[in-house]
XYZ file of C-alpha atoms in Angstrom:
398
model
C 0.000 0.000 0.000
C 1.308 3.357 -0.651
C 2.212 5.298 2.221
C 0.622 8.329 3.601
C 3.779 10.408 2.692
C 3.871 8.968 -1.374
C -0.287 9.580 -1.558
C 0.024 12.846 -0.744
C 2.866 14.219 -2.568
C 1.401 11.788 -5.380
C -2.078 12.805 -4.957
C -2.435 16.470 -3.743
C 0.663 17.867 -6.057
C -1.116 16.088 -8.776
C -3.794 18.314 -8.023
C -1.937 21.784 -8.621
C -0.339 20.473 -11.200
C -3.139 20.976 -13.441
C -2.426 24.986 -12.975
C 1.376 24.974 -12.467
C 3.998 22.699 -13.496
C 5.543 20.902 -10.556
C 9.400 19.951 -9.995
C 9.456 16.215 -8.486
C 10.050 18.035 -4.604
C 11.594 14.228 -3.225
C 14.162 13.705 -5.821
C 17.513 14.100 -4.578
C 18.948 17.586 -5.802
C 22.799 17.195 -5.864
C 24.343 16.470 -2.198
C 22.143 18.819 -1.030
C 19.822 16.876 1.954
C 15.941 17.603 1.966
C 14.108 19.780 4.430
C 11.080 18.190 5.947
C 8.340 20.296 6.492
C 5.643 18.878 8.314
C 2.053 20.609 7.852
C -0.420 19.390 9.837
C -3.996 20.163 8.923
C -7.268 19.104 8.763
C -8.373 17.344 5.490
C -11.417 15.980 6.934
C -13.842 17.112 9.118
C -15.616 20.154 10.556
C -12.800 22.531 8.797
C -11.741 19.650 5.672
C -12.234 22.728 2.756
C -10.148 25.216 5.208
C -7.352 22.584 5.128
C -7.617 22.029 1.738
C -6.849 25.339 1.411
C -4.259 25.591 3.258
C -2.557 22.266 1.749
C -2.741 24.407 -1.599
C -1.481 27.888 -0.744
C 1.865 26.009 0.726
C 2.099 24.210 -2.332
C 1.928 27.022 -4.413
C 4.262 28.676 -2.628
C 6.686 25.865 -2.501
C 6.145 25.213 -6.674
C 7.072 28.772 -7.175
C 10.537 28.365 -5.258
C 11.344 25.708 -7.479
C 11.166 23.175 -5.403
C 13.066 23.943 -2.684
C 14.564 26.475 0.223
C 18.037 28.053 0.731
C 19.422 25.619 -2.009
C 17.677 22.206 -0.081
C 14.626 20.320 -1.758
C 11.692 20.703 0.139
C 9.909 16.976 1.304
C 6.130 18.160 2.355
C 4.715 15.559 4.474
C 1.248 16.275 5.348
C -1.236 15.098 8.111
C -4.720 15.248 8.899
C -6.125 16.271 12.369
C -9.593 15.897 11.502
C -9.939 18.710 13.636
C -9.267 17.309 16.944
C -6.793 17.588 19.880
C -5.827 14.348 20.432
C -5.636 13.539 16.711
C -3.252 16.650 16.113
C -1.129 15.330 19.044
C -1.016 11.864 17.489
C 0.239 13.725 14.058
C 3.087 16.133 16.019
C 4.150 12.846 17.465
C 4.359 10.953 14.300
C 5.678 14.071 12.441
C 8.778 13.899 15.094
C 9.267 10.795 16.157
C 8.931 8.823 12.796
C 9.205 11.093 10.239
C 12.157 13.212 11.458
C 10.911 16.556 10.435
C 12.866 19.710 10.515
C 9.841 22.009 10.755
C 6.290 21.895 11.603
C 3.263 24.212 10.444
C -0.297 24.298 9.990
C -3.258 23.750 12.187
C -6.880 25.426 11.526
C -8.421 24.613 15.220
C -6.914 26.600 17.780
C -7.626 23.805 20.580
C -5.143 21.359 18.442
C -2.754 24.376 18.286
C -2.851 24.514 22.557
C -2.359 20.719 22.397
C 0.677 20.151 20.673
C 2.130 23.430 22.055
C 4.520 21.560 24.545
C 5.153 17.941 22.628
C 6.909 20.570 19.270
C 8.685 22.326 22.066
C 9.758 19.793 23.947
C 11.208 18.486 20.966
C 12.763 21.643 20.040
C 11.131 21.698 16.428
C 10.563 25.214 14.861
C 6.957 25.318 14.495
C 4.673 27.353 12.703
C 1.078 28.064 13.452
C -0.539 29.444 10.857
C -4.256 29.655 11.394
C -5.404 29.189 14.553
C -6.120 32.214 16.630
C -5.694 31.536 20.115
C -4.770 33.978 22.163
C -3.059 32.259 24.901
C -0.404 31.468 22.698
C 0.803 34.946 22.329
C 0.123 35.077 25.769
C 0.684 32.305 28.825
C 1.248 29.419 26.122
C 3.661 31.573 24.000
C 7.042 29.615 23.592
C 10.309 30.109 22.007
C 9.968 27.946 19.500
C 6.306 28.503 18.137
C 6.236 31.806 15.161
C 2.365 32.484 14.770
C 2.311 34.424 10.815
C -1.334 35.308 11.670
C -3.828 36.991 13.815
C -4.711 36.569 17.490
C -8.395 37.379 17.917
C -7.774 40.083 20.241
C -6.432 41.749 17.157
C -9.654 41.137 14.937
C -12.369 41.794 17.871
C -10.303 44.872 18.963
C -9.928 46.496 15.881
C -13.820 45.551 15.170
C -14.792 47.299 18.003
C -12.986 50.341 17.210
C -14.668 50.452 13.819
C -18.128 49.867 14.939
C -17.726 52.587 18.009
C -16.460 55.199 15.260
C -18.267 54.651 11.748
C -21.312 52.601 13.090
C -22.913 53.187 16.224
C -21.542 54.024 20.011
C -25.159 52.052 21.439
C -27.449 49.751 20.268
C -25.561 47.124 19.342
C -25.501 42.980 19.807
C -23.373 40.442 19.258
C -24.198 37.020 18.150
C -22.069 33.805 17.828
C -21.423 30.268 17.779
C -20.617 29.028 21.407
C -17.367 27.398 21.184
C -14.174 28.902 22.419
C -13.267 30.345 19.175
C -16.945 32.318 19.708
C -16.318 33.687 23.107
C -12.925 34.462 22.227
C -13.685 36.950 19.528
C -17.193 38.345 21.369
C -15.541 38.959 24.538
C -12.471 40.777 23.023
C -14.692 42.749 20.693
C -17.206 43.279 24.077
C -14.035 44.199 26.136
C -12.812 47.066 24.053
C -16.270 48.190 22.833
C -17.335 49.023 26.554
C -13.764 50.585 26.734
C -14.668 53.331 24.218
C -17.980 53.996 26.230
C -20.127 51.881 24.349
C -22.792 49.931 24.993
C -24.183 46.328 23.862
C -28.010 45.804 23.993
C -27.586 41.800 24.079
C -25.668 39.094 23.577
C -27.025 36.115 21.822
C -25.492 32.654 21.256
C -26.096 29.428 19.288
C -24.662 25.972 18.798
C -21.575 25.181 16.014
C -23.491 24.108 13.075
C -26.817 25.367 13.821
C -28.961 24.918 10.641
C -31.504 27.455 11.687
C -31.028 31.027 12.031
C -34.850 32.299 12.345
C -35.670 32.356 15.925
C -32.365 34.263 16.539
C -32.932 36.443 13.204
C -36.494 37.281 14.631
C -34.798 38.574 17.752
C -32.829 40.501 15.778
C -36.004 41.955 14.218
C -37.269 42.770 17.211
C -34.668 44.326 18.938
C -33.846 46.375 15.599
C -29.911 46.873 16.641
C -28.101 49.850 15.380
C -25.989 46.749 13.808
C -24.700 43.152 15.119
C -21.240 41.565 15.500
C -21.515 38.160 14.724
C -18.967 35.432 14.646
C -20.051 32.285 12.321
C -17.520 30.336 10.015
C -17.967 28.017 6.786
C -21.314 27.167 6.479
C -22.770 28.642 9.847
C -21.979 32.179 8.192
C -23.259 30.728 5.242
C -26.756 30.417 6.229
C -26.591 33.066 9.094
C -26.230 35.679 5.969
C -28.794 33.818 3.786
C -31.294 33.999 6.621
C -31.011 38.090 7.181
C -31.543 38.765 3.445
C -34.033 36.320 3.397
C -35.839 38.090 6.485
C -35.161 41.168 4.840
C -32.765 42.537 7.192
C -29.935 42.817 5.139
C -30.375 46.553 4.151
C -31.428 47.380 7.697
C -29.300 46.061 10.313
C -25.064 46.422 9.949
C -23.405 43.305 10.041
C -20.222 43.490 10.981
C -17.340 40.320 12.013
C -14.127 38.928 12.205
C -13.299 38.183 8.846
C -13.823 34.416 8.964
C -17.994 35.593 8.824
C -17.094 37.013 5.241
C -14.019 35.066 4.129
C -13.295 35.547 0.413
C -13.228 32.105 -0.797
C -14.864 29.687 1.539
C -18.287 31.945 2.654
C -18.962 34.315 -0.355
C -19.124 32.177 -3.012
C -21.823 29.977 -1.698
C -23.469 32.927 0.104
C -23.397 35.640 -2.719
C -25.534 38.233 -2.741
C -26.581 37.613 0.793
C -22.858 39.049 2.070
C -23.294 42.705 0.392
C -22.844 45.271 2.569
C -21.120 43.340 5.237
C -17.771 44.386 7.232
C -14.881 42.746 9.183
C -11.474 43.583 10.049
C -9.373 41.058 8.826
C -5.413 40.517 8.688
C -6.094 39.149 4.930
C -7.767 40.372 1.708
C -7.523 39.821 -1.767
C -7.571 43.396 -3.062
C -4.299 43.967 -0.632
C -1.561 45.212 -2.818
C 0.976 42.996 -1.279
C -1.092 40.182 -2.075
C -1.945 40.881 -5.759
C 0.898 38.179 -7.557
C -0.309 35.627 -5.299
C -4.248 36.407 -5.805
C -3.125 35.974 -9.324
C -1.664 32.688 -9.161
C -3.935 30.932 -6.868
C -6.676 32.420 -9.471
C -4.583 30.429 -12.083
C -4.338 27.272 -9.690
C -7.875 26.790 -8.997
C -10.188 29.017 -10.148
C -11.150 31.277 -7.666
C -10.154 33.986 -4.907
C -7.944 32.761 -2.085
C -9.232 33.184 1.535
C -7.688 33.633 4.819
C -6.459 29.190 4.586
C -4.617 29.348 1.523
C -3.290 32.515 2.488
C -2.033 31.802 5.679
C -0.744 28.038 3.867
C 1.551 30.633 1.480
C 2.313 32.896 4.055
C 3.803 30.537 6.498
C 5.876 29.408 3.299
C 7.139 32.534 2.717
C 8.413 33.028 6.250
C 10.048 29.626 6.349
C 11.703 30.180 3.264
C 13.145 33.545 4.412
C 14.294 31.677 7.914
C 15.995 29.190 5.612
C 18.049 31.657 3.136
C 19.311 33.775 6.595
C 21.025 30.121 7.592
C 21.734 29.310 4.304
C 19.754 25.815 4.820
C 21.203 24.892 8.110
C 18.488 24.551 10.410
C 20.669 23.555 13.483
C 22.118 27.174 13.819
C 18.183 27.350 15.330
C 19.463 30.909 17.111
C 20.216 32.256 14.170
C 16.879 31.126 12.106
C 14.938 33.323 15.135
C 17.078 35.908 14.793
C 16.214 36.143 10.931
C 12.776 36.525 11.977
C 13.087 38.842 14.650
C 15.044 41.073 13.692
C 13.706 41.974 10.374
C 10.279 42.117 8.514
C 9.276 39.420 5.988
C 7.387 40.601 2.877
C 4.067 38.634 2.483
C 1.014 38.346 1.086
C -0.498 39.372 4.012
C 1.882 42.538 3.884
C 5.153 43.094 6.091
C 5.441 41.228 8.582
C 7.306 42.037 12.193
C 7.556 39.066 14.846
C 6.969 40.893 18.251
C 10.081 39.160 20.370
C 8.309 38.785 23.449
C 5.828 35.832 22.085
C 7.063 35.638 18.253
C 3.377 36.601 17.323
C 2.832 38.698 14.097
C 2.594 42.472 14.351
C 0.170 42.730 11.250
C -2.105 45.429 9.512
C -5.580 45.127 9.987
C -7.924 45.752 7.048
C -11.289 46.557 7.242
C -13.196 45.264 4.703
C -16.461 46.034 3.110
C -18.526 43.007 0.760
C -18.963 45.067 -2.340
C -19.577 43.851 -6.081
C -16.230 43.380 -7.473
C -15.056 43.700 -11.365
C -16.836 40.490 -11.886
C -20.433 41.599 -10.235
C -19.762 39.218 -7.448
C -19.234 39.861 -4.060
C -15.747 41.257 -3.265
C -14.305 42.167 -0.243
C -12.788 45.476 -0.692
C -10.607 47.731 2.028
C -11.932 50.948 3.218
C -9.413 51.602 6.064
C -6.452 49.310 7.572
C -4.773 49.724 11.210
C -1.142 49.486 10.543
C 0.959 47.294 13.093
C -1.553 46.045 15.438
C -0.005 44.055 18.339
C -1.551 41.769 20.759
C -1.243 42.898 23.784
C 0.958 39.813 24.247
C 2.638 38.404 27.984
C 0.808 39.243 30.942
C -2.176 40.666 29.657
């Protein structure tokens, strides 16, 4: 039977391969030894289509350096979490243990990112986490050898609040979310800095992950005729959520405003459509960013549609490996030096510059808000209207 490593490679690179010729990334290159990159992510499950995503934005990335890093073929060996802890600590283990890699990355669910936080340090294996938000690990469950090239969701709800106290409404708002931690997270740091600026929330409403429907919570919505609501739904949960307010006809009367997983460019608005107009979220990533425009382009060319905040982050975390790599010219046991390379200088991404605060080696990133608006193509486009340069989680001891 083929092995998990040989499907993969076989398999998913077959895949982009249809948009982008592919070098063979195991072959032997010279003397020169492979880097193992491990990328765990979840390729079934609640969050399969964000890892798919993800898969493919690191492949792209990875195709478009021919291959390889700081002059060492690059051996991709991917995993699936299926979206659970003790899954994603079965993979880190494997990924170690077994497969010897250099570098790990990856991870959608922020409670598989908290899991495997001490078995990749304990092992001393640069990791990269590159979607989930938690925001304990920029905080108590930081460590020295975990680089997070994405957003904590203090730094979405924050900057949310500070949008909707200024340009929306400074009362009369509610929030409204799915009660998990990912929920609470994001509603209590948009809550917390809200009531900061003086303002004031009328309710807070809550519903189960994967609720199907939105009507008696919509009707409350009706009811209470907000000033606007900041909800916090992902994949198909924002799917319908959005579906159901244009459908009571609320769409054109209440704000809806989000983190930007509510709206995300490739995995919500497509299947929501017209139903997104009009909506707003901050969001480290959009695909009318300038810095992101060559690889909007090629992931266009790849597989046929906008990228979203997976395959972004998949690319990103690619670019800031391969920029860790080229400072130690390949050798990944000068680890002191491959942190210094990211600490002590900004790496150019598609998400924009990015700055590794050294207290917690989280991201210092701009912050775009984003308004749904037709785009070139009539469909629904998220577009920036303002963007907080250099927002930093408030980090250790907060």
């Amino acid at each position: 039977m083929m092995t998990t490593r040989r499907r993969l490679l076989a398999a998913g690179l077959g895949g982009c391969a249809a948009g982008l010729a592919l070098p063979t990334w195991v072959r032997a290159q010279g003397a020169a030894q492979p880097v193992r990159i491990g990328l765990i992510t979840s390729l079934s499950g609640p969050f399969s289509s964000l890892g798919e995503s993800m898969r493919a934005g690191l492949q792209l990335l990875i195709a478009e350096s021919g291959g390889q890093m700081a002059g060492r073929p690059v051996e991709l060996l991917v995993e699936d979490d299926h979206g659970k802890p003790d899954e994603g600590v079965r993979k880190a283990r494997k990924l170690i243990e077994q497969d010897r890699v250099d570098i790990i990355c990856g991870v959608i669910s922020a409670a598989v990112a908290l899991a495997i936080r001490d078995i990749v340090t304990d092992a001393g294996v640069p990791t990269f986490m590159s979607n989930a938000s938690a925001n304990a690990l920029a905080r108590e469950a930081a460590s020295p050898l975990i680089f997070r090239p994405t957003k904590t969701s203090w730094m979405l709800g924050h900057t949310g609040a500070r949008w909707a106290y200024d340009q929306v409404s400074q009362s009369g708002g509610m929030t409204l979310a799915s009660d998990y931690a990912a929920g609470r997270e994001y509603i209590g740091d948009f809550i917390q800095t809200y009531q900061t600026h003086g303002g004031e929330i009328q309710k807070q409403f809550w519903t189960p992950l994967g609720t199907a429907d939105f009507a008696p919570l919509v009707m409350n919505i009706a009811a209470q005729q907000p000033d606007f609501v900041y909800a916090f739904f992902a994949g198909s949960d924002a799917v319908r959520f959005l579906q159901q307010m244009r459908d009571f006809r609320l769409q054109d009367k209440v704000r809806v405003l989000g983190p930007g997983a509510l709206f995300d460019q490739e995995d919500v608005l497509p299947a929501a459509g017209d139903a997104g107009l009009g909506g707003v979220s901050t969001f480290h990533q959009t695909p009318s960013a300038p810095a992101a425009a060559g690889f909007v382009e090629a992931y266009r060319q790849l597989r046929g549609r906008y990228p979203g905040e997976a395959s972004t982050s998949g690319y990103v975390t690619g670019q800031v490996i391969r920029a860790g790599l080229e400072a130690v010219s390949g050798n990944l046991s000068d680890t002191a030096a491959f942190k210094a390379r990211l600490l002590d200088a900004p790496v150019d991404t598609a998400f924009g510059s990015l700055r590794f605060d050294p207290r917690n080696n989280q991201a210092i990133m701009d912050i775009y808000v984003n308004e749904v608006r037709p785009g070139e193509d009539g469909k629904p486009f998220n577009t920036v209207v303002h963007t907080y340069e250099g927002v930093r989680d408030p980090g250790p001891g907060a």
